[in-house]
Amino acid sequence: MTYKGKLVLAYSGGLDTSVAIPWLKEQGYEVITFTADVGQPIDLEGTKAKAIKSGASKAYIADLREEFVEEFVWRSLKANAMYQGTYPLNSALSRPLIASHLVKVAEEEGAVAIAHGCTGKGQDQVRIEVCAKALNPDIVVEAPVRDWHFSRDEEIEYAEKHGIPIPVTKSSPYSIDENLWGRSIECGILEDPWEEAPSDAFKMTVDPWDAPDEPVTIEIGFEKGLPVSLNGKPMSGVALIEMLNQIAGKAGVGRIDMIEDRLVGFKSREVYECPGAVTLIGAHKALETLTLPKEVLKAKRELEVKYAELTYEGYWFSPLKDAIDAFIDKTQEVVSGVVKVRLFKGQAMVVGMKSPNALYREDLATYSHGDKFDHKSAVGFITVWGLPIKTWSQMHGKKSDQVSKAIGME
Amino acid sequence: MTYKGKLVLAYSGGLDTSVAIPWLKEQGYEVITFTADVGQPIDLEGTKAKAIKSGASKAYIADLREEFVEEFVWRSLKANAMYQGTYPLNSALSRPLIASHLVKVAEEEGAVAIAHGCTGKGQDQVRIEVCAKALNPDIVVEAPVRDWHFSRDEEIEYAEKHGIPIPVTKSSPYSIDENLWGRSIECGILEDPWEEAPSDAFKMTVDPWDAPDEPVTIEIGFEKGLPVSLNGKPMSGVALIEMLNQIAGKAGVGRIDMIEDRLVGFKSREVYECPGAVTLIGAHKALETLTLPKEVLKAKRELEVKYAELTYEGYWFSPLKDAIDAFIDKTQEVVSGVVKVRLFKGQAMVVGMKSPNALYREDLATYSHGDKFDHKSAVGFITVWGLPIKTWSQMHGKKSDQVSKAIGME
Amino acid sequence: MTYKGKLVLAYSGGLDTSVAIPWLKEQGYEVITFTADVGQPIDLEGTKAKAIKSGASKAYIADLREEFVEEFVWRSLKANAMYQGTYPLNSALSRPLIASHLVKVAEEEGAVAIAHGCTGKGQDQVRIEVCAKALNPDIVVEAPVRDWHFSRDEEIEYAEKHGIPIPVTKSSPYSIDENLWGRSIECGILEDPWEEAPSDAFKMTVDPWDAPDEPVTIEIGFEKGLPVSLNGKPMSGVALIEMLNQIAGKAGVGRIDMIEDRLVGFKSREVYECPGAVTLIGAHKALETLTLPKEVLKAKRELEVKYAELTYEGYWFSPLKDAIDAFIDKTQEVVSGVVKVRLFKGQAMVVGMKSPNALYREDLATYSHGDKFDHKSAVGFITVWGLPIKTWSQMHGKKSDQVSKAIGME
Amino acid sequence: MTYKGKLVLAYSGGLDTSVAIPWLKEQGYEVITFTADVGQPIDLEGTKAKAIKSGASKAYIADLREEFVEEFVWRSLKANAMYQGTYPLNSALSRPLIASHLVKVAEEEGAVAIAHGCTGKGQDQVRIEVCAKALNPDIVVEAPVRDWHFSRDEEIEYAEKHGIPIPVTKSSPYSIDENLWGRSIECGILEDPWEEAPSDAFKMTVDPWDAPDEPVTIEIGFEKGLPVSLNGKPMSGVALIEMLNQIAGKAGVGRIDMIEDRLVGFKSREVYECPGAVTLIGAHKALETLTLPKEVLKAKRELEVKYAELTYEGYWFSPLKDAIDAFIDKTQEVVSGVVKVRLFKGQAMVVGMKSPNALYREDLATYSHGDKFDHKSAVGFITVWGLPIKTWSQMHGKKSDQVSKAIGME
């Protein structure tokens, strides 16, 4: 075995990444671990101790919650980013953050490689490797879990051999990833799309039918596209999301159940619970309909699809994402106001909005006195608007003949 | 006054279109009325009698519910058509249907014109006129309510003078349009977007908090994109929608509250209740995620936006809509299966799906034994997938450097 | 006649806008003229004198060529803006510039209105009015030529009555608009799309078959998306465009002949000659293919279509255009380099490119020694890339069988 | 060595695919060759003999020119398919055709595998493998040239050992692929994008400066989107393309020089010559502008981009392509008429068009007598068209103020 140099391993404290430490050492690396707190439940000191005990030469722990919110979650919220219109990217958003810190620590430590605990069929391997290469094209990326070909029994045997404690609790039937922006649940019974996701799969949200019978109405204040207050009280990003996760989760809000198209070419059934994310994205989108013109909304909605794909597919650090950010930031300058949301047994429904920048004008929209809309303009407008189809109709014969045939009116 | 010829008036039986009869006669027309049953509450015989009493020379009544569903609603469902992602187009879909029948009756009667009761600021005037011109470019379209400049009092006085009965019941504070696919509610307190839509605005749906405490789970069977059965029982389109309106409406499902961008250039606050439509569109979209490949889903979702706009903007009878229909019909060949939906206090949530055409394959997606996915392929895939950003990174230096560096020609 | 206040008229010096002066005075306005030099052939002093002689109380003349290039043409070039993929927007780009100066002078002069000489069927009326309202929503916009209903003879009679000189030269069979970015030619024989545009319609370009037999090869230097040098010699924007118009025009480059869809609902046959514009847009697009990643190119190409439409349709001053500009500016940071263009008998062909930011890497692309591409990765990539269609094929049977088989639920 | 079964090899007659025969036999296959005539220069009988001599058990030869045109080229022409707006897909279009025949022969022969001579960095390996899997998901695809790791010398030595004749002529500095729809040229000096493609790279086209001094004007007749006649004479597809390749090639028309983004993640400099393709696509696009409404053109242009990508990326046999074909076929029903094209020293310029389905109407477009456009409608149209930006301006103040003002919630 040749000594290859230092390596920085993304370390969760679980069995896989613990086993990876001696395994990577056997490949010739000195292993330094890096553990990020992005809002998941974690015993920071215990994790650190376990890394060292498993053979790491050094163990980093970092509270990245604020950076996660300010640099990743808020950008994603401004983009209303939901992959395939449904998945709020809770897990996907943490990967570029973690990759960037792995690379940063590697550079500081003079390490030649980074490593992650992903398997060969998820998207997280893609995200971490591609994000890392975007930040440092020369870094080596190791994926021990993808490479070692251990069966479950072999892995446990190997762990015991290397003094790595085996979790004694019966393992969850699900594979879980959790952070401030939500929780991803996979595996087990969920692999049959005909089966409803059972209650025990969820942790952040109560079953909607067990939620309180009384609706809770909250007011979220936005400034330039970002939430800054809850019920009139200014709050930091991390605190606001934590609070919303509690309030909305208690109302059963934020469960998502979908068939998702993975980057690696197959469909997967995915379950998420994202009480804060679902509430905030809904409120933000609504406020945009009040403050942004129709054509801006339409163009932005199209770019949002691409934005979510880039995030999902590992292209967070990329010139296209940067350019879309520039577009979005320009639009968000006027997205300020207050959104009233009713949380009730599984739903977050926008029930009121106001904004100093509202483009809705009652004097144009009203049907009563004070109507400022020039009704006569409509006549000219319709003539011009309908001219192309009138010309088509004159050329191709009366459409009604065709329609009569098509719809059986003859 | 010169005699201009026959005219076919879209007649609702309300005050406006009743007053339009003598008014149009004063403009020189012989007035024939046409009243369509598209599922709204209507006294067909009374309406007919009222038309004649108001001065019509002839009064047509037609039950168009089946044609509405088969030729308009079902096409729209296959397209998941929701204007601005939210409005199921319930009112918009009935306009081309009505326009086509006005033109047909006009052609059969040898009439030179048609007329509608729309004002000068809605989109219905656009839809009816543009659809009519698409079907018969030479037809004249009159819009008496837009042209007569009556105040409310003047209209009542004019009605009394012409023996038209004035409704004695206190008029609703809302302006309503209703059919099988849903109900549109405008005006009154709704013109203030900060105010929640009050309970008395709704008729098809109960307030979610008053809905039953027990969830109702239904199974909708689809064949080639269209619903054909409910809970295993085959049903016709009209019957299925009526049944769903009842079941879902009782669960408080289908309320929509939005700021909508009108074609005529301003924003409007619109409230809808569409229990059947919301349930069916949600189920249909979910089934598509199970049976259509990712790239088809993506391209179709983009065309769906255009489809909804065309419908909203009066271009139902148009070559672009026909071409998109051809695209959609091709995709729907495989959209067959059963969708399980839980209706509960305002929500229609898809909780299970199965299809003989499912592209989801447990043997690819699973994390357990029987995994058929070739994990090693992922390594090559990621290398190629990440090559463009790695090349960018090699050219432009590390991302973090890049920010603080001018990238010019130097 | 009531005095309405001051009005600022966009004044070309031609018959229509000269006649507009006394006509607008008859409507109650004091008329101030504004004439912009955007590179068209114009006698500035004579135009000023004619305005005063025709009854203007004041006549502004402004050389806007530099502002035109820096604020309008260069933005458009960075966007490769061509309406319907073909029209470089030469006339359209000058309208927001002129509208902004009309509004500015009106505000400085305390005028209540502006006026333009457009007819009721072009797009320029839309552009000037909409741009003016964007800048000052309260300004009144008059369109005398659209409103006065003079026949040609009546107009001449009216001109003579008001002492306005009638052009003695035989009038051109074409309607012309010209500036630095190109020349638009309409009317006359061009209204028959089967007829080739005759040689006498063109002024900036020679007939390709009369162009020199020797190709001319030029090198255009770009920095951050903008041309900064010609054949290695740094040049200002105005000078560079003027020089290119000469060189490329002499080679017969830049003629455009198209069927164009006007905003006001009909198709029009339009002929343009834009030697500099066509050369620069071609060179700029090519340089982008060398320096921008595939995904950026793709997203930008889509936004370019919208950008050209916004310009064409009068939405230059709009939040959507601002947001797209932000996107584009971000992308242009790396679009620097030199493009070699061969001008020859009607064509501007890019025949070479180099850039310090080139993403093309010979060591990846080469088929010879030094190949750095990892061929083995391709195997994994193809497996993953083809997985969706393989899954589809497994589900739906062999393609050939598929055609003759119903894919239902059976 | 175990016997694996029969294999069908795509056989060009060149060194690589000849060497592949004994090499594949060494892997355990019985090798059957398949050679397609798609319009490239080929000695059919000699190729067959060489295959047998090299060890094939059977050698198929098929003239696929008509199928190539009718089923692939014509579909692509209706889609105006050009990858990245520039490459007419001449080589890409032949791959699904060849793959389909390899699969068909394999099924008829009871073969278990197919094989192709592509390397590991081109797109052809992707196209053939993905198309084959789409048609038969169980077929094995071998890529000997990608796998054998021969150096050039080793390959020659191996060939000599197996009695395969080594070409005695000095090998071309370029890598060439040719068929009816065009010719692709790679390698050699072309790998430096600053170098102009030299004259000796081209075969179907003369250098533009050596083309005749007299323009040639031709008339191409189209029916439902497809060319059916040349200068009034009805012609079959194959004959028409061959004739156009000659006429246009002689005029120097159809050279393409681009930086292309390959599917496998890097940029490549590609040179093509496609005289017939360039002429036909230009004429077809022009005819569409005359016969299709603006909105159809716009939606179709967007789908054309996807269509070209699908073809380029190996997804010819796919449900998305089928759905786009349905869209396109619907639009082409009216794309009939005659297009006049002038071929001159490198250019194919459309100089006239006529169609029984022209939507261009001189009575709407004209500025002279007989103008049927209702000028007054424009006033109402502009008011409505500009309302959104006027509202924005009223809300956000004058544009010029806006720049220097923060628009927050204050």
JSON list of C-alpha atoms in Angstrom, two decimals, chain C residues 28-101:
[
{"chain": "C", "resi": 28, "resn": "GLY", "atom": "CA", "xyz": [-55.00, 73.42, -29.22]},
{"chain": "C", "resi": 29, "resn": "TYR", "atom": "CA", "xyz": [-51.33, 72.57, -28.67]},
{"chain": "C", "resi": 30, "resn": "GLU", "atom": "CA", "xyz": [-48.21, 74.67, -28.72]},
{"chain": "C", "resi": 31, "resn": "VAL", "atom": "CA", "xyz": [-45.87, 72.48, -30.78]},
{"chain": "C", "resi": 32, "resn": "ILE", "atom": "CA", "xyz": [-42.19, 71.91, -29.95]},
{"chain": "C", "resi": 33, "resn": "THR", "atom": "CA", "xyz": [-40.32, 69.60, -32.30]},
{"chain": "C", "resi": 34, "resn": "PHE", "atom": "CA", "xyz": [-37.64, 67.10, -31.46]},
{"chain": "C", "resi": 35, "resn": "THR", "atom": "CA", "xyz": [-35.38, 65.61, -34.12]},
{"chain": "C", "resi": 36, "resn": "ALA", "atom": "CA", "xyz": [-32.90, 62.86, -33.34]},
{"chain": "C", "resi": 37, "resn": "ASP", "atom": "CA", "xyz": [-29.80, 62.00, -35.31]},
{"chain": "C", "resi": 38, "resn": "VAL", "atom": "CA", "xyz": [-29.50, 58.22, -35.04]},
{"chain": "C", "resi": 39, "resn": "GLY", "atom": "CA", "xyz": [-27.30, 57.88, -38.09]},
{"chain": "C", "resi": 40, "resn": "GLN", "atom": "CA", "xyz": [-29.85, 58.49, -40.83]},
{"chain": "C", "resi": 41, "resn": "PRO", "atom": "CA", "xyz": [-29.04, 60.94, -43.64]},
{"chain": "C", "resi": 42, "resn": "ILE", "atom": "CA", "xyz": [-30.33, 64.29, -42.42]},
{"chain": "C", "resi": 43, "resn": "ASP", "atom": "CA", "xyz": [-29.74, 68.02, -42.90]},
{"chain": "C", "resi": 44, "resn": "LEU", "atom": "CA", "xyz": [-29.89, 69.05, -39.24]},
{"chain": "C", "resi": 45, "resn": "GLU", "atom": "CA", "xyz": [-29.99, 72.81, -39.74]},
{"chain": "C", "resi": 46, "resn": "GLY", "atom": "CA", "xyz": [-32.46, 72.63, -42.62]},
{"chain": "C", "resi": 47, "resn": "THR", "atom": "CA", "xyz": [-34.72, 70.40, -40.57]},
{"chain": "C", "resi": 48, "resn": "LYS", "atom": "CA", "xyz": [-34.68, 72.83, -37.68]},
{"chain": "C", "resi": 49, "resn": "ALA", "atom": "CA", "xyz": [-35.50, 75.74, -39.96]},
{"chain": "C", "resi": 50, "resn": "LYS", "atom": "CA", "xyz": [-38.33, 73.83, -41.59]},
{"chain": "C", "resi": 51, "resn": "ALA", "atom": "CA", "xyz": [-39.86, 73.00, -38.20]},
{"chain": "C", "resi": 52, "resn": "ILE", "atom": "CA", "xyz": [-39.94, 76.65, -37.23]},
{"chain": "C", "resi": 53, "resn": "LYS", "atom": "CA", "xyz": [-41.24, 77.66, -40.65]},
{"chain": "C", "resi": 54, "resn": "SER", "atom": "CA", "xyz": [-44.02, 75.06, -40.31]},
{"chain": "C", "resi": 55, "resn": "GLY", "atom": "CA", "xyz": [-45.16, 76.65, -37.06]},
{"chain": "C", "resi": 56, "resn": "ALA", "atom": "CA", "xyz": [-43.16, 75.05, -34.24]},
{"chain": "C", "resi": 57, "resn": "SER", "atom": "CA", "xyz": [-42.46, 77.35, -31.32]},
{"chain": "C", "resi": 58, "resn": "LYS", "atom": "CA", "xyz": [-39.14, 75.64, -30.70]},
{"chain": "C", "resi": 59, "resn": "ALA", "atom": "CA", "xyz": [-37.10, 72.97, -32.48]},
{"chain": "C", "resi": 60, "resn": "TYR", "atom": "CA", "xyz": [-34.73, 70.58, -30.72]},
{"chain": "C", "resi": 61, "resn": "ILE", "atom": "CA", "xyz": [-32.02, 68.68, -32.56]},
{"chain": "C", "resi": 62, "resn": "ALA", "atom": "CA", "xyz": [-29.93, 66.05, -30.83]},
{"chain": "C", "resi": 63, "resn": "ASP", "atom": "CA", "xyz": [-27.11, 63.76, -31.92]},
{"chain": "C", "resi": 64, "resn": "LEU", "atom": "CA", "xyz": [-28.11, 60.50, -30.21]},
{"chain": "C", "resi": 65, "resn": "ARG", "atom": "CA", "xyz": [-25.82, 58.18, -32.11]},
{"chain": "C", "resi": 66, "resn": "GLU", "atom": "CA", "xyz": [-23.57, 57.32, -29.21]},
{"chain": "C", "resi": 67, "resn": "GLU", "atom": "CA", "xyz": [-26.46, 56.82, -26.78]},
{"chain": "C", "resi": 68, "resn": "PHE", "atom": "CA", "xyz": [-28.20, 54.72, -29.44]},
{"chain": "C", "resi": 69, "resn": "VAL", "atom": "CA", "xyz": [-25.21, 52.42, -29.73]},
{"chain": "C", "resi": 70, "resn": "GLU", "atom": "CA", "xyz": [-24.21, 52.22, -26.08]},
{"chain": "C", "resi": 71, "resn": "GLU", "atom": "CA", "xyz": [-27.66, 51.88, -24.51]},
{"chain": "C", "resi": 72, "resn": "PHE", "atom": "CA", "xyz": [-29.71, 50.13, -27.17]},
{"chain": "C", "resi": 73, "resn": "VAL", "atom": "CA", "xyz": [-27.69, 48.52, -29.98]},
{"chain": "C", "resi": 74, "resn": "TRP", "atom": "CA", "xyz": [-25.05, 46.98, -27.72]},
{"chain": "C", "resi": 75, "resn": "ARG", "atom": "CA", "xyz": [-27.67, 45.49, -25.37]},
{"chain": "C", "resi": 76, "resn": "SER", "atom": "CA", "xyz": [-29.42, 44.05, -28.38]},
{"chain": "C", "resi": 77, "resn": "LEU", "atom": "CA", "xyz": [-26.17, 42.64, -29.75]},
{"chain": "C", "resi": 78, "resn": "LYS", "atom": "CA", "xyz": [-25.37, 40.92, -26.48]},
{"chain": "C", "resi": 79, "resn": "ALA", "atom": "CA", "xyz": [-28.82, 39.35, -26.79]},
{"chain": "C", "resi": 80, "resn": "ASN", "atom": "CA", "xyz": [-28.24, 38.45, -30.48]},
{"chain": "C", "resi": 81, "resn": "ALA", "atom": "CA", "xyz": [-31.70, 39.93, -30.80]},
{"chain": "C", "resi": 82, "resn": "MET", "atom": "CA", "xyz": [-33.40, 39.08, -34.07]},
{"chain": "C", "resi": 83, "resn": "TYR", "atom": "CA", "xyz": [-37.19, 39.12, -34.19]},
{"chain": "C", "resi": 84, "resn": "GLN", "atom": "CA", "xyz": [-38.47, 35.80, -35.48]},
{"chain": "C", "resi": 85, "resn": "GLY", "atom": "CA", "xyz": [-34.85, 34.77, -35.80]},
{"chain": "C", "resi": 86, "resn": "THR", "atom": "CA", "xyz": [-34.30, 37.12, -38.73]},
{"chain": "C", "resi": 87, "resn": "TYR", "atom": "CA", "xyz": [-34.93, 40.84, -38.21]},
{"chain": "C", "resi": 88, "resn": "PRO", "atom": "CA", "xyz": [-32.10, 42.66, -36.36]},
{"chain": "C", "resi": 89, "resn": "LEU", "atom": "CA", "xyz": [-34.59, 45.22, -34.99]},
{"chain": "C", "resi": 90, "resn": "ASN", "atom": "CA", "xyz": [-32.77, 48.17, -36.54]},
{"chain": "C", "resi": 91, "resn": "SER", "atom": "CA", "xyz": [-35.85, 50.40, -36.63]},
{"chain": "C", "resi": 92, "resn": "ALA", "atom": "CA", "xyz": [-37.42, 48.95, -33.50]},
{"chain": "C", "resi": 93, "resn": "LEU", "atom": "CA", "xyz": [-34.37, 49.79, -31.38]},
{"chain": "C", "resi": 94, "resn": "SER", "atom": "CA", "xyz": [-34.54, 53.49, -32.14]},
{"chain": "C", "resi": 95, "resn": "ARG", "atom": "CA", "xyz": [-38.12, 53.89, -30.91]},
{"chain": "C", "resi": 96, "resn": "PRO", "atom": "CA", "xyz": [-37.54, 53.57, -27.15]},
{"chain": "C", "resi": 97, "resn": "LEU", "atom": "CA", "xyz": [-34.60, 55.94, -27.51]},
{"chain": "C", "resi": 98, "resn": "ILE", "atom": "CA", "xyz": [-36.74, 58.54, -29.27]},
{"chain": "C", "resi": 99, "resn": "ALA", "atom": "CA", "xyz": [-39.66, 58.01, -26.89]},
{"chain": "C", "resi": 100, "resn": "SER", "atom": "CA", "xyz": [-37.38, 58.54, -23.90]},
{"chain": "C", "resi": 101, "resn": "HIS", "atom": "CA", "xyz": [-36.12, 61.84, -25.30]}
]
